């Protein structure tokens, strides 16, 4: 069983900072992509930032210059440092990790449980 555990969400004032972390554990053979998504009330889930299978970071335009994604491949973790937060950043944030559980398995996506980020004005 593979489990993704997220932490770091909370309530912060506009302009403040939060750091989200996501750790995967269990039967993990190899990790490909790692990233963060968010979903606000009444909106579809959208990509925030992450790493592709080549290890290159990418960001949605609306967070460039404010958010920084980092990874620790050896520990199967991905983090999201969020600075200069705005009320429109309020959402549930989900991490997603693509991985194999063995050399013979398919590449599958695994999702964290989500963590609430609320930014007050």
XYZ file of C-alpha atoms in Angstrom:
121
model
C 0.000 0.000 0.000
C 1.218 3.483 -0.916
C 0.222 6.390 1.266
C 0.701 10.109 0.734
C 0.474 12.286 3.821
C 0.197 16.055 3.487
C 0.881 18.665 6.129
C 1.382 22.393 6.528
C -1.986 23.861 5.629
C -3.693 26.442 7.758
C -4.995 29.972 8.083
C -2.780 32.901 7.162
C -3.260 36.581 6.421
C -2.796 38.022 2.976
C 0.911 38.438 2.275
C 1.882 35.648 4.621
C 3.602 32.348 3.962
C 2.962 28.651 4.364
C 4.973 25.575 3.543
C 3.218 22.405 2.452
C 4.865 19.013 2.560
C 3.886 15.662 1.125
C 5.571 12.398 2.010
C 4.943 9.119 0.235
C 5.548 5.826 1.959
C 4.963 2.157 1.339
C 5.894 -0.019 -1.610
C 7.673 2.494 -3.830
C 10.078 1.293 -6.473
C 10.597 4.467 -8.471
C 9.078 7.934 -8.623
C 8.474 9.860 -11.835
C 6.516 13.100 -11.478
C 5.690 14.962 -8.280
C 3.366 17.927 -8.079
C 0.773 20.046 -6.366
C -2.803 20.811 -7.381
C -5.488 22.900 -5.768
C -9.246 23.130 -5.863
C -11.247 26.123 -4.716
C -15.003 26.015 -4.075
C -16.923 26.027 -7.331
C -13.804 25.548 -9.446
C -12.062 22.634 -11.087
C -8.854 21.214 -9.726
C -5.873 22.979 -11.262
C -2.148 22.434 -11.463
C -0.046 24.647 -9.196
C 3.551 23.428 -9.499
C 5.609 20.289 -9.709
C 8.420 18.292 -11.265
C 8.223 16.352 -14.479
C 9.815 12.949 -14.948
C 13.069 14.634 -15.970
C 13.298 16.471 -12.665
C 12.502 19.924 -14.061
C 10.286 22.223 -12.035
C 7.270 23.900 -13.588
C 4.746 26.434 -12.316
C 1.338 27.746 -13.175
C 1.535 31.354 -14.280
C -0.519 32.582 -11.335
C 2.094 31.426 -8.784
C 5.359 32.216 -10.561
C 7.593 34.352 -8.383
C 5.601 33.530 -5.253
C 5.702 29.741 -4.859
C 8.682 27.408 -4.925
C 8.429 23.656 -5.314
C 11.175 21.397 -4.003
C 11.753 17.687 -3.747
C 13.751 15.127 -1.850
C 13.733 12.123 -4.130
C 15.589 9.929 -1.661
C 12.825 10.439 0.890
C 9.948 10.538 -1.635
C 8.830 13.961 -0.528
C 7.721 17.099 -2.319
C 7.174 20.489 -0.731
C 5.609 23.769 -1.741
C 6.825 27.022 -0.226
C 4.081 29.604 -0.657
C 4.957 33.254 -0.157
C 2.986 36.447 -0.712
C -0.247 34.550 -0.350
C -3.440 36.087 -1.663
C -7.077 35.410 -0.756
C -7.539 33.845 -4.184
C -5.009 31.180 -3.174
C -7.587 29.810 -0.755
C -8.233 26.196 -1.713
C -7.655 22.611 -0.778
C -4.177 21.657 -1.927
C -3.430 18.123 -3.081
C -0.123 16.502 -3.862
C 0.187 13.925 -6.628
C 3.059 11.534 -7.182
C 3.510 9.240 -10.135
C 5.325 6.056 -9.223
C 5.883 2.378 -9.727
C 5.452 -0.054 -6.864
C 7.776 -2.550 -8.549
C 9.886 -2.910 -11.687
C 7.014 -4.802 -13.312
C 4.153 -2.510 -12.359
C 2.454 0.273 -14.277
C 3.158 3.898 -13.611
C 0.260 5.105 -11.461
C -0.708 8.411 -9.903
C -1.284 8.635 -6.170
C -3.009 11.517 -4.429
C -2.701 12.958 -0.971
C -5.717 13.557 1.229
C -5.642 17.316 0.693
C -4.837 20.127 3.080
C -6.835 23.328 3.491
C -5.133 26.654 2.855
C -7.135 29.720 3.819
C -5.854 33.234 3.180
C -7.719 36.076 4.839
C -7.835 39.591 3.436
